[in-house]
mmCIF file of C-alpha atoms in Angstrom:
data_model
loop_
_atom_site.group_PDB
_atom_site.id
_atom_site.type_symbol
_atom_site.label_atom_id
_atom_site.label_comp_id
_atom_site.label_asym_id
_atom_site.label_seq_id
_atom_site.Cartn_x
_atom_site.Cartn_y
_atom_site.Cartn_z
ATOM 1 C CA UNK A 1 15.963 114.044 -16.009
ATOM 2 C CA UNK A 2 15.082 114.117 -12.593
ATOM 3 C CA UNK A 3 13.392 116.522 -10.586
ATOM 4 C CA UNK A 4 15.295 119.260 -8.848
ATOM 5 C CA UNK A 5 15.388 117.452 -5.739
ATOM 6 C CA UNK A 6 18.123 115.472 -7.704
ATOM 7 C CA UNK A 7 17.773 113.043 -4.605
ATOM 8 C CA UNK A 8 16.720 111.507 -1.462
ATOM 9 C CA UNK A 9 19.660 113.007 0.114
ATOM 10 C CA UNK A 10 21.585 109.623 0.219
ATOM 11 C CA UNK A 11 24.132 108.969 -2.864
ATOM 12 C CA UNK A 12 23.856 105.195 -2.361
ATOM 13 C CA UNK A 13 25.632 102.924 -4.628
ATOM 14 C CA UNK A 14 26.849 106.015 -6.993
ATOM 15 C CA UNK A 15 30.172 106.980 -7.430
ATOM 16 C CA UNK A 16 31.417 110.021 -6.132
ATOM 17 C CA UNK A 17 35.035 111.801 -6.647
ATOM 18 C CA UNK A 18 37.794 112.838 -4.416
ATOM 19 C CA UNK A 19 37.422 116.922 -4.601
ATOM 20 C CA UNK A 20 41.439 116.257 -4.110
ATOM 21 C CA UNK A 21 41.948 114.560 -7.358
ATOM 22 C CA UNK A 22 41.800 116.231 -11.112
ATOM 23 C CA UNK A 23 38.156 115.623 -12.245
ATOM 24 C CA UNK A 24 37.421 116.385 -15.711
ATOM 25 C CA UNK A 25 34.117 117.351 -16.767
ATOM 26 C CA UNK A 26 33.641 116.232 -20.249
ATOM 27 C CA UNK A 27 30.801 118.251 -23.055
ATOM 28 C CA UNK A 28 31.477 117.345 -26.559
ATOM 29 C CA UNK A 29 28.209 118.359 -27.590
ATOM 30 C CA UNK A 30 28.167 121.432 -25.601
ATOM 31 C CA UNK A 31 27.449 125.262 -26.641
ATOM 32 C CA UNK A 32 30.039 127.989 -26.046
ATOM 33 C CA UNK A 33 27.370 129.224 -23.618
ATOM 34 C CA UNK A 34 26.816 126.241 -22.195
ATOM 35 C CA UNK A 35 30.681 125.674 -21.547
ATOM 36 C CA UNK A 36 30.966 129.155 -20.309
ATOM 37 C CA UNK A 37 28.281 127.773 -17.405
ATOM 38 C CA UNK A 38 30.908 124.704 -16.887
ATOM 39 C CA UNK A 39 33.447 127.352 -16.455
ATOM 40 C CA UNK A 40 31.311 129.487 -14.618
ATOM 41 C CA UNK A 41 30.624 126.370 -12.070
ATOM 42 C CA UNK A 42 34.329 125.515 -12.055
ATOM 43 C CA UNK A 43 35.317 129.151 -10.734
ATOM 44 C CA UNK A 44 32.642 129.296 -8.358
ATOM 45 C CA UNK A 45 34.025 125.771 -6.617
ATOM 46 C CA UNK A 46 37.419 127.641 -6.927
ATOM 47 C CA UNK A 47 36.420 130.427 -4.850
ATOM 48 C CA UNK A 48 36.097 128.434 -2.313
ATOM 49 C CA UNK A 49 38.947 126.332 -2.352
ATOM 50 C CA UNK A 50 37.620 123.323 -4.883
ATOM 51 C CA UNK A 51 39.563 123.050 -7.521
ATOM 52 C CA UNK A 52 39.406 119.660 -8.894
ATOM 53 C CA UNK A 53 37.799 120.482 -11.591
ATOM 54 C CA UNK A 54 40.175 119.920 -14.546
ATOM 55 C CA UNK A 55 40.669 120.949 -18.424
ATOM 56 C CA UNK A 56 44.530 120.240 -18.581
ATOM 57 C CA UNK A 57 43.930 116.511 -19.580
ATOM 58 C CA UNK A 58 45.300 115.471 -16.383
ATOM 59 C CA UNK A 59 42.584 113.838 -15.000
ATOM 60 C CA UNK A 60 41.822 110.048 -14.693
ATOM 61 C CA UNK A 61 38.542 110.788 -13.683
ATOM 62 C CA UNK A 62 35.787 112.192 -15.767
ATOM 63 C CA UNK A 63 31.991 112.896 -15.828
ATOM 64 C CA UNK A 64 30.294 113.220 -18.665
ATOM 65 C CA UNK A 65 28.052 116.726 -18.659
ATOM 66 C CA UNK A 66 24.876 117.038 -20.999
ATOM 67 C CA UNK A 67 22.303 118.941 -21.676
ATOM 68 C CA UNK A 68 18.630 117.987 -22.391
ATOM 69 C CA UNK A 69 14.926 119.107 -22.417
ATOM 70 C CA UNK A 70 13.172 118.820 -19.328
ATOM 71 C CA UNK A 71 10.381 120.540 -17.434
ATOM 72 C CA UNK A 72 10.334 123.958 -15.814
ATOM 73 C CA UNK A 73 11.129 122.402 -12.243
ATOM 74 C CA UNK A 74 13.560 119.979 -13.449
ATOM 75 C CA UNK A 75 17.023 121.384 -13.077
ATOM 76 C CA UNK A 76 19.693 118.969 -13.008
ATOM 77 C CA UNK A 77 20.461 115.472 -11.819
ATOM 78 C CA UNK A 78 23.937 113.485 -11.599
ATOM 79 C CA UNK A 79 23.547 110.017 -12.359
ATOM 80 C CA UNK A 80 26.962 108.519 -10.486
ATOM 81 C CA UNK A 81 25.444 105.002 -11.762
ATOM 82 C CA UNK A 82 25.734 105.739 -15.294
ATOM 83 C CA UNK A 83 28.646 104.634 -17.204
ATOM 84 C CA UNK A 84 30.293 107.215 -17.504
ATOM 85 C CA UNK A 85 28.587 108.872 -14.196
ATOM 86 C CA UNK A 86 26.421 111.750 -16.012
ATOM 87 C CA UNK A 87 25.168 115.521 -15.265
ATOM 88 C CA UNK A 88 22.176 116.119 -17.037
ATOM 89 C CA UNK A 89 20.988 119.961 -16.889
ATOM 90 C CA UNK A 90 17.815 121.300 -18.360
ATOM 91 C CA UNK A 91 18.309 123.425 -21.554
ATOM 92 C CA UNK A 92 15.673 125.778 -20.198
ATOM 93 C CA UNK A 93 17.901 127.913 -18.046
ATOM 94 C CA UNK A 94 20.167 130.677 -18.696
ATOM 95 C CA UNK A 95 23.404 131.294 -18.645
ATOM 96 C CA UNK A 96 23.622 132.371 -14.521
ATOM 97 C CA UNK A 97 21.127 129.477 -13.547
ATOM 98 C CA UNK A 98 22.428 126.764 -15.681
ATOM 99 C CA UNK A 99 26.165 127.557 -14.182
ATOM 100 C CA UNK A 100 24.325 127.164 -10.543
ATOM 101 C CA UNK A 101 22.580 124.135 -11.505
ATOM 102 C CA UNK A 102 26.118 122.610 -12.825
ATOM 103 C CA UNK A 103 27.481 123.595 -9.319
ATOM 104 C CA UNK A 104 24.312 121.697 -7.462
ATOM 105 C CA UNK A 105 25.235 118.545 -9.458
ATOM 106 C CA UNK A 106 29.390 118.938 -9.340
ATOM 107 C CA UNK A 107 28.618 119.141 -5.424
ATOM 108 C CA UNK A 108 26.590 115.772 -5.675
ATOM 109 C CA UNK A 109 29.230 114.236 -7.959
ATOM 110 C CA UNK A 110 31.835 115.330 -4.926
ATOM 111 C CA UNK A 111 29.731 112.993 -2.734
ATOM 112 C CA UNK A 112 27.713 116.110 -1.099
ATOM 113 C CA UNK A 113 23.887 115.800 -0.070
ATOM 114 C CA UNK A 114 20.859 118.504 -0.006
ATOM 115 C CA UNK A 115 20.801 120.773 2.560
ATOM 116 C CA UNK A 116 17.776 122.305 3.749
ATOM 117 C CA UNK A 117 16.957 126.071 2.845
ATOM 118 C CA UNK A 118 16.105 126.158 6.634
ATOM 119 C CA UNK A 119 19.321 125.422 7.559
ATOM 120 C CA UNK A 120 21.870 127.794 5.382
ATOM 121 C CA UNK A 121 22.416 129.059 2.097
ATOM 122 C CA UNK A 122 24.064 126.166 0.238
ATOM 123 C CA UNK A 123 24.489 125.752 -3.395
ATOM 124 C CA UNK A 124 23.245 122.012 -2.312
ATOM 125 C CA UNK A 125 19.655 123.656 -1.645
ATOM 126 C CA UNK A 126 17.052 121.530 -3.486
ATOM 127 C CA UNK A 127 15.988 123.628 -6.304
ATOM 128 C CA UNK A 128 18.774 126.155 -5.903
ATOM 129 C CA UNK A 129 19.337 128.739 -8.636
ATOM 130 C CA UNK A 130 21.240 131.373 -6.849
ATOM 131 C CA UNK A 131 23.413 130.155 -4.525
ATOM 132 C CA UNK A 132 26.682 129.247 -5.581
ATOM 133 C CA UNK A 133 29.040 127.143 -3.862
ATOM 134 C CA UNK A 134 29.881 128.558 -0.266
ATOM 135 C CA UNK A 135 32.782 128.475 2.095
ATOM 136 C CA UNK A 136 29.988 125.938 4.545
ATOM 137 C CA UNK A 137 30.242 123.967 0.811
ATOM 138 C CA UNK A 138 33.763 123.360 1.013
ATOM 139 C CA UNK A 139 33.522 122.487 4.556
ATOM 140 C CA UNK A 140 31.040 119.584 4.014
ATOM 141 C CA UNK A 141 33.807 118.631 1.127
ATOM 142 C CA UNK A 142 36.939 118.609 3.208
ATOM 143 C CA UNK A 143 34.748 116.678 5.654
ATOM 144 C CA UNK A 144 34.368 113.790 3.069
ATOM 145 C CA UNK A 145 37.644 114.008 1.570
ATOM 146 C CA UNK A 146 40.316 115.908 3.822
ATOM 147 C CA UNK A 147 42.120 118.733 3.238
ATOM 148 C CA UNK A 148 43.193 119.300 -0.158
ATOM 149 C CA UNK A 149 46.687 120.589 -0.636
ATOM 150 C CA UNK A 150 46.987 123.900 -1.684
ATOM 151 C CA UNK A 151 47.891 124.237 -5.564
ATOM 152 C CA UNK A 152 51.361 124.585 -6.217
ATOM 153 C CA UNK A 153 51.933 128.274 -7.921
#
């Protein structure tokens, strides 16, 4: 694991997903608490419009979402060079932080950068563990990727 600075604020040569497109977020190995964080992550995203996140089997597109030991200021990190591209999270936090932290790294999977405290609440803060993602979030999302349709009822 990385730090919770998760990165330079470039992505460089990882890959990133359409937030337009089904994504599926893969954790075989997971807990039921620690997929109730996924899920917890997924519905924040969806409050603000993001909802690529996908558990039909739909998707073409997956991440693969673990969960190791790591130390008190290591969070999360998305690895978009790994094969499959990877969210690690620390096993360390609970159930409201680690759904956060999955948010953080979904955003960087989605091709989003850290955003300075200074400059708005953002669940892309470095070190965030409160924030979840905001309607500013989406914004910075439907300026990489357009406008996603709106889901059919």
């Amino acid at each position: 694991m990385v730090c919770a600075a998760c990165s330079d604020g470039t992505l460089g040569d990882v890959r990133t997903f359409d937030a337009c497109s089904p994504l599926a977020v893969t954790a075989p190995a997971a807990t039921d608490a620690q997929r109730a964080s996924l899920a917890g992550a997924s519905a924040a995203w969806a409050s603000v419009g993001v909802t690529a996140i996908d558990d039909t089997g739909s998707a073409t597109d997956s991440v693969a979402l673990v969960f190791a030991n790591g130390s008190p200021a290591e969070y999360g990190f998305y690895d978009g060079a790994a094969s499959p591209p990877t969210i690690t999270i620390n096993l360390d936090l609970d159930d409201t932080t680690r759904a956060v932290a999955i948010a953080h790294e979904l955003g960087h999977a989605f091709g989003l950068v850290h955003v300075p405290a200074a400059t708005r609440a953002s669940v892309m803060n470095p070190g965030n563990l409160v924030v979840a993602p905001t309607a500013d979030d989406a914004a910075a999302i439907s300026a990489i990727w357009g406008a996603c349709a709106p889901n059919a009822p």
